[in-house]
Amino acid sequence: GASLRVNDFNLNDKSINYNVEQTNDTSFIYNHSFKISGLYSLNMIVNINGNNNVNKVNIYGISNGDAKLIVDGIVKSGTVNNVLDENIKVLTIGGKCFTRPMMHINVKECIANHNTAISNVREDQVFYLMSKGIDRNTAVSIISDGYLYGLFKSDEEFLNRIK
């Protein structure tokens, strides 16, 4: 079967649209990161139309603006032995984040997982760094960069690319 892994790091405020079609015996792993300060939109549709497919979507981001993340995963009826994973984690810094992850599972034999976490930069962490003589903006930058890079600590190749 075919296997594709995409590592995508975005520092631009814009809109991105993806449509993924999987038939039989394929593996698609998509790691998407973003760090934005304006408007940002990611729309992704995953269609699993066959058997023995793996689809893992990992979206990690830092939003100091308005982010809108829509991920629709669809597993068609009549298919077997498919895996659909959606994992979204966003750290907001004065911005907002809207997520709409949807899973449309029309079969009994499918492993489907969904995880979303959105949080703000914690003030106690900022306070601690400021107590060490670091200014507020640098403290927030250290926390946010550590958050984003920490999510990829197991993927050394990707980590080196985004540094």
PDB file of C-alpha atoms in Angstrom:
ATOM      1  CA  GLY A   1       0.000   0.000   0.000  1.00  0.00           C
ATOM      2  CA  ALA A   2       0.899   3.644  -0.339  1.00  0.00           C
ATOM      3  CA  SER A   3       2.153   5.712   2.575  1.00  0.00           C
ATOM      4  CA  LEU A   4       2.413   9.494   2.809  1.00  0.00           C
ATOM      5  CA  ARG A   5       3.595  11.649   5.681  1.00  0.00           C
ATOM      6  CA  VAL A   6       3.282  15.441   5.477  1.00  0.00           C
ATOM      7  CA  ASN A   7       4.924  17.840   7.956  1.00  0.00           C
ATOM      8  CA  ASP A   8       3.650  21.365   7.436  1.00  0.00           C
ATOM      9  CA  PHE A   9       4.698  24.407   9.502  1.00  0.00           C
ATOM     10  CA  ASN A  10       2.867  27.670   8.779  1.00  0.00           C
ATOM     11  CA  LEU A  11       3.850  31.139   9.965  1.00  0.00           C
ATOM     12  CA  ASN A  12       1.485  32.963   7.599  1.00  0.00           C
ATOM     13  CA  ASP A  13      -1.981  34.250   8.366  1.00  0.00           C
ATOM     14  CA  LYS A  14      -4.113  32.767   5.602  1.00  0.00           C
ATOM     15  CA  SER A  15      -6.599  30.111   4.608  1.00  0.00           C
ATOM     16  CA  ILE A  16      -5.643  26.541   3.772  1.00  0.00           C
ATOM     17  CA  ASN A  17      -7.966  23.928   2.283  1.00  0.00           C
ATOM     18  CA  TYR A  18      -7.177  20.209   1.941  1.00  0.00           C
ATOM     19  CA  ASN A  19      -9.191  17.322   0.567  1.00  0.00           C
ATOM     20  CA  VAL A  20      -7.738  13.852   1.242  1.00  0.00           C
ATOM     21  CA  GLU A  21      -9.101  10.786  -0.572  1.00  0.00           C
ATOM     22  CA  GLN A  22      -8.034   7.306   0.543  1.00  0.00           C
ATOM     23  CA  THR A  23      -8.973   4.068  -1.204  1.00  0.00           C
ATOM     24  CA  ASN A  24      -7.372   0.761  -0.138  1.00  0.00           C
ATOM     25  CA  ASP A  25      -4.241  -0.060   1.907  1.00  0.00           C
ATOM     26  CA  THR A  26      -3.019   3.522   2.417  1.00  0.00           C
ATOM     27  CA  SER A  27      -1.477   5.427   5.292  1.00  0.00           C
ATOM     28  CA  PHE A  28      -1.654   9.223   5.580  1.00  0.00           C
ATOM     29  CA  ILE A  29      -0.101  11.079   8.501  1.00  0.00           C
ATOM     30  CA  TYR A  30      -0.492  14.852   8.484  1.00  0.00           C
ATOM     31  CA  ASN A  31       1.358  17.001  11.047  1.00  0.00           C
ATOM     32  CA  HIS A  32       0.369  20.652  10.776  1.00  0.00           C
ATOM     33  CA  SER A  33       1.668  23.452  12.989  1.00  0.00           C
ATOM     34  CA  PHE A  34       0.942  27.122  12.901  1.00  0.00           C
ATOM     35  CA  LYS A  35       1.970  30.271  14.722  1.00  0.00           C
ATOM     36  CA  ILE A  36      -0.170  33.209  13.664  1.00  0.00           C
ATOM     37  CA  SER A  37      -1.174  36.670  14.811  1.00  0.00           C
ATOM     38  CA  GLY A  38      -4.002  37.474  12.406  1.00  0.00           C
ATOM     39  CA  LEU A  39      -6.819  35.543  10.783  1.00  0.00           C
ATOM     40  CA  TYR A  40      -6.194  31.889  10.010  1.00  0.00           C
ATOM     41  CA  SER A  41      -8.421  29.176   8.621  1.00  0.00           C
ATOM     42  CA  LEU A  42      -7.713  25.484   8.027  1.00  0.00           C
ATOM     43  CA  ASN A  43     -10.377  23.349   6.361  1.00  0.00           C
ATOM     44  CA  MET A  44      -9.660  19.663   5.881  1.00  0.00           C
ATOM     45  CA  ILE A  45     -11.893  16.912   4.552  1.00  0.00           C
ATOM     46  CA  VAL A  46     -10.737  13.301   4.844  1.00  0.00           C
ATOM     47  CA  ASN A  47     -12.643  10.684   2.839  1.00  0.00           C
ATOM     48  CA  ILE A  48     -11.846   7.042   3.537  1.00  0.00           C
ATOM     49  CA  ASN A  49     -13.477   5.137   0.718  1.00  0.00           C
ATOM     50  CA  GLY A  50     -11.772   1.742   0.990  1.00  0.00           C
ATOM     51  CA  ASN A  51     -10.336  -0.842   3.356  1.00  0.00           C
ATOM     52  CA  ASN A  52      -7.191  -1.094   5.530  1.00  0.00           C
ATOM     53  CA  ASN A  53      -6.425   2.636   5.712  1.00  0.00           C
ATOM     54  CA  VAL A  54      -4.781   4.718   8.412  1.00  0.00           C
ATOM     55  CA  ASN A  55      -5.404   8.463   8.627  1.00  0.00           C
ATOM     56  CA  LYS A  56      -3.828  10.543  11.400  1.00  0.00           C
ATOM     57  CA  VAL A  57      -4.307  14.312  11.472  1.00  0.00           C
ATOM     58  CA  ASN A  58      -2.276  16.238  14.078  1.00  0.00           C
ATOM     59  CA  ILE A  59      -2.792  20.007  14.259  1.00  0.00           C
ATOM     60  CA  TYR A  60      -0.748  21.993  16.770  1.00  0.00           C
ATOM     61  CA  GLY A  61      -0.786  25.755  16.903  1.00  0.00           C
ATOM     62  CA  ILE A  62      -0.277  29.049  18.621  1.00  0.00           C
ATOM     63  CA  SER A  63      -2.871  31.726  17.988  1.00  0.00           C
ATOM     64  CA  ASN A  64      -2.463  35.392  18.797  1.00  0.00           C
ATOM     65  CA  GLY A  65      -5.293  36.136  16.377  1.00  0.00           C
ATOM     66  CA  ASP A  66      -8.420  34.342  15.252  1.00  0.00           C
ATOM     67  CA  ALA A  67      -7.977  30.724  14.177  1.00  0.00           C
ATOM     68  CA  LYS A  68     -10.710  28.551  12.698  1.00  0.00           C
ATOM     69  CA  LEU A  69      -9.944  24.837  12.343  1.00  0.00           C
ATOM     70  CA  ILE A  70     -12.386  22.508  10.622  1.00  0.00           C
ATOM     71  CA  VAL A  71     -11.532  18.830  10.171  1.00  0.00           C
ATOM     72  CA  ASP A  72     -14.157  16.469   8.765  1.00  0.00           C
ATOM     73  CA  GLY A  73     -13.309  12.762   8.685  1.00  0.00           C
ATOM     74  CA  ILE A  74     -15.617  10.493   6.730  1.00  0.00           C
ATOM     75  CA  VAL A  75     -15.439   6.683   6.712  1.00  0.00           C
ATOM     76  CA  LYS A  76     -17.765   5.335   4.015  1.00  0.00           C
ATOM     77  CA  SER A  77     -20.165   2.474   4.635  1.00  0.00           C
ATOM     78  CA  GLY A  78     -19.081  -0.973   3.542  1.00  0.00           C
ATOM     79  CA  THR A  79     -15.425  -0.415   4.440  1.00  0.00           C
ATOM     80  CA  VAL A  80     -13.435  -2.382   7.035  1.00  0.00           C
ATOM     81  CA  ASN A  81     -10.246  -2.136   9.088  1.00  0.00           C
ATOM     82  CA  ASN A  82      -9.759   1.636   8.955  1.00  0.00           C
ATOM     83  CA  VAL A  83      -8.208   4.015  11.495  1.00  0.00           C
ATOM     84  CA  LEU A  84      -9.163   7.689  11.758  1.00  0.00           C
ATOM     85  CA  ASP A  85      -7.373   9.863  14.335  1.00  0.00           C
ATOM     86  CA  GLU A  86      -7.857  13.618  14.792  1.00  0.00           C
ATOM     87  CA  ASN A  87      -5.690  15.444  17.312  1.00  0.00           C
ATOM     88  CA  ILE A  88      -5.923  19.251  17.687  1.00  0.00           C
ATOM     89  CA  LYS A  89      -4.010  21.273  20.306  1.00  0.00           C
ATOM     90  CA  VAL A  90      -3.891  25.070  20.323  1.00  0.00           C
ATOM     91  CA  LEU A  91      -2.323  27.574  22.699  1.00  0.00           C
ATOM     92  CA  THR A  92      -3.924  31.022  22.565  1.00  0.00           C
ATOM     93  CA  ILE A  93      -2.127  34.241  23.428  1.00  0.00           C
ATOM     94  CA  GLY A  94      -4.844  36.854  23.533  1.00  0.00           C
ATOM     95  CA  GLY A  95      -6.400  35.350  20.425  1.00  0.00           C
ATOM     96  CA  LYS A  96      -9.312  33.032  19.828  1.00  0.00           C
ATOM     97  CA  CYS A  97      -9.614  29.579  18.365  1.00  0.00           C
ATOM     98  CA  PHE A  98     -12.691  27.870  16.988  1.00  0.00           C
ATOM     99  CA  THR A  99     -12.521  24.167  16.170  1.00  0.00           C
ATOM    100  CA  ARG A 100     -15.057  21.935  14.518  1.00  0.00           C
ATOM    101  CA  PRO A 101     -13.723  18.425  14.302  1.00  0.00           C
ATOM    102  CA  MET A 102     -16.340  16.060  12.930  1.00  0.00           C
ATOM    103  CA  MET A 103     -16.196  12.320  12.435  1.00  0.00           C
ATOM    104  CA  HIS A 104     -18.753  10.680  10.185  1.00  0.00           C
ATOM    105  CA  ILE A 105     -18.352   6.955  10.768  1.00  0.00           C
ATOM    106  CA  ASN A 106     -20.769   4.823   8.773  1.00  0.00           C
ATOM    107  CA  VAL A 107     -19.349   1.376   9.670  1.00  0.00           C
ATOM    108  CA  LYS A 108     -18.970  -0.896  12.682  1.00  0.00           C
ATOM    109  CA  GLU A 109     -15.344  -1.882  12.035  1.00  0.00           C
ATOM    110  CA  CYS A 110     -13.320   1.300  12.451  1.00  0.00           C
ATOM    111  CA  ILE A 111     -11.005   2.715  15.079  1.00  0.00           C
ATOM    112  CA  ALA A 112     -11.829   6.413  15.462  1.00  0.00           C
ATOM    113  CA  ASN A 113     -10.284   8.821  17.961  1.00  0.00           C
ATOM    114  CA  HIS A 114     -10.706  12.526  18.440  1.00  0.00           C
ATOM    115  CA  ASN A 115      -8.887  14.879  20.814  1.00  0.00           C
ATOM    116  CA  THR A 116      -9.071  18.671  21.035  1.00  0.00           C
ATOM    117  CA  ALA A 117      -7.422  20.927  23.613  1.00  0.00           C
ATOM    118  CA  ILE A 118      -7.368  24.728  23.588  1.00  0.00           C
ATOM    119  CA  SER A 119      -5.757  26.709  26.390  1.00  0.00           C
ATOM    120  CA  ASN A 120      -4.293  30.097  27.218  1.00  0.00           C
ATOM    121  CA  VAL A 121      -0.753  30.908  28.261  1.00  0.00           C
ATOM    122  CA  ARG A 122      -0.755  30.468  32.019  1.00  0.00           C
ATOM    123  CA  GLU A 123      -0.055  33.647  33.969  1.00  0.00           C
ATOM    124  CA  ASP A 124       1.817  31.780  36.718  1.00  0.00           C
ATOM    125  CA  GLN A 125       4.355  30.599  34.122  1.00  0.00           C
ATOM    126  CA  VAL A 126       4.763  34.144  32.778  1.00  0.00           C
ATOM    127  CA  PHE A 127       5.125  35.466  36.326  1.00  0.00           C
ATOM    128  CA  TYR A 128       7.819  32.891  37.132  1.00  0.00           C
ATOM    129  CA  LEU A 129       9.924  33.833  34.094  1.00  0.00           C
ATOM    130  CA  MET A 130       9.447  37.535  34.798  1.00  0.00           C
ATOM    131  CA  SER A 131      10.686  36.955  38.370  1.00  0.00           C
ATOM    132  CA  LYS A 132      13.940  35.749  36.768  1.00  0.00           C
ATOM    133  CA  GLY A 133      14.396  39.083  34.973  1.00  0.00           C
ATOM    134  CA  ILE A 134      12.811  38.152  31.645  1.00  0.00           C
ATOM    135  CA  ASP A 135      10.439  40.727  30.144  1.00  0.00           C
ATOM    136  CA  ARG A 136       6.794  39.745  29.543  1.00  0.00           C
ATOM    137  CA  ASN A 137       6.987  39.471  25.734  1.00  0.00           C
ATOM    138  CA  THR A 138      10.077  37.257  25.870  1.00  0.00           C
ATOM    139  CA  ALA A 139       8.487  35.108  28.589  1.00  0.00           C
ATOM    140  CA  VAL A 140       5.368  34.544  26.485  1.00  0.00           C
ATOM    141  CA  SER A 141       7.561  33.752  23.468  1.00  0.00           C
ATOM    142  CA  ILE A 142       9.600  31.202  25.457  1.00  0.00           C
ATOM    143  CA  ILE A 143       6.421  29.505  26.698  1.00  0.00           C
ATOM    144  CA  SER A 144       4.733  29.405  23.297  1.00  0.00           C
ATOM    145  CA  ASP A 145       7.823  28.202  21.406  1.00  0.00           C
ATOM    146  CA  GLY A 146       8.444  25.550  24.058  1.00  0.00           C
ATOM    147  CA  TYR A 147       4.835  24.405  23.734  1.00  0.00           C
ATOM    148  CA  LEU A 148       4.992  24.109  19.964  1.00  0.00           C
ATOM    149  CA  TYR A 149       8.437  22.513  19.749  1.00  0.00           C
ATOM    150  CA  GLY A 150       7.626  20.188  22.652  1.00  0.00           C
ATOM    151  CA  LEU A 151       4.765  18.650  20.698  1.00  0.00           C
ATOM    152  CA  PHE A 152       7.280  17.409  18.126  1.00  0.00           C
ATOM    153  CA  LYS A 153      10.016  16.219  20.470  1.00  0.00           C
ATOM    154  CA  SER A 154       9.642  12.669  19.142  1.00  0.00           C
ATOM    155  CA  ASP A 155      10.067  13.822  15.520  1.00  0.00           C
ATOM    156  CA  GLU A 156      13.655  15.069  15.421  1.00  0.00           C
ATOM    157  CA  GLU A 157      13.712  15.695  11.652  1.00  0.00           C
ATOM    158  CA  PHE A 158      10.659  17.951  11.791  1.00  0.00           C
ATOM    159  CA  LEU A 159      11.901  19.711  14.916  1.00  0.00           C
ATOM    160  CA  ASN A 160      15.151  20.645  13.174  1.00  0.00           C
ATOM    161  CA  ARG A 161      13.228  22.023  10.201  1.00  0.00           C
ATOM    162  CA  ILE A 162      11.027  24.340  12.259  1.00  0.00           C
ATOM    163  CA  LYS A 163      13.895  25.660  14.403  1.00  0.00           C
TER     164      LYS A 163
END
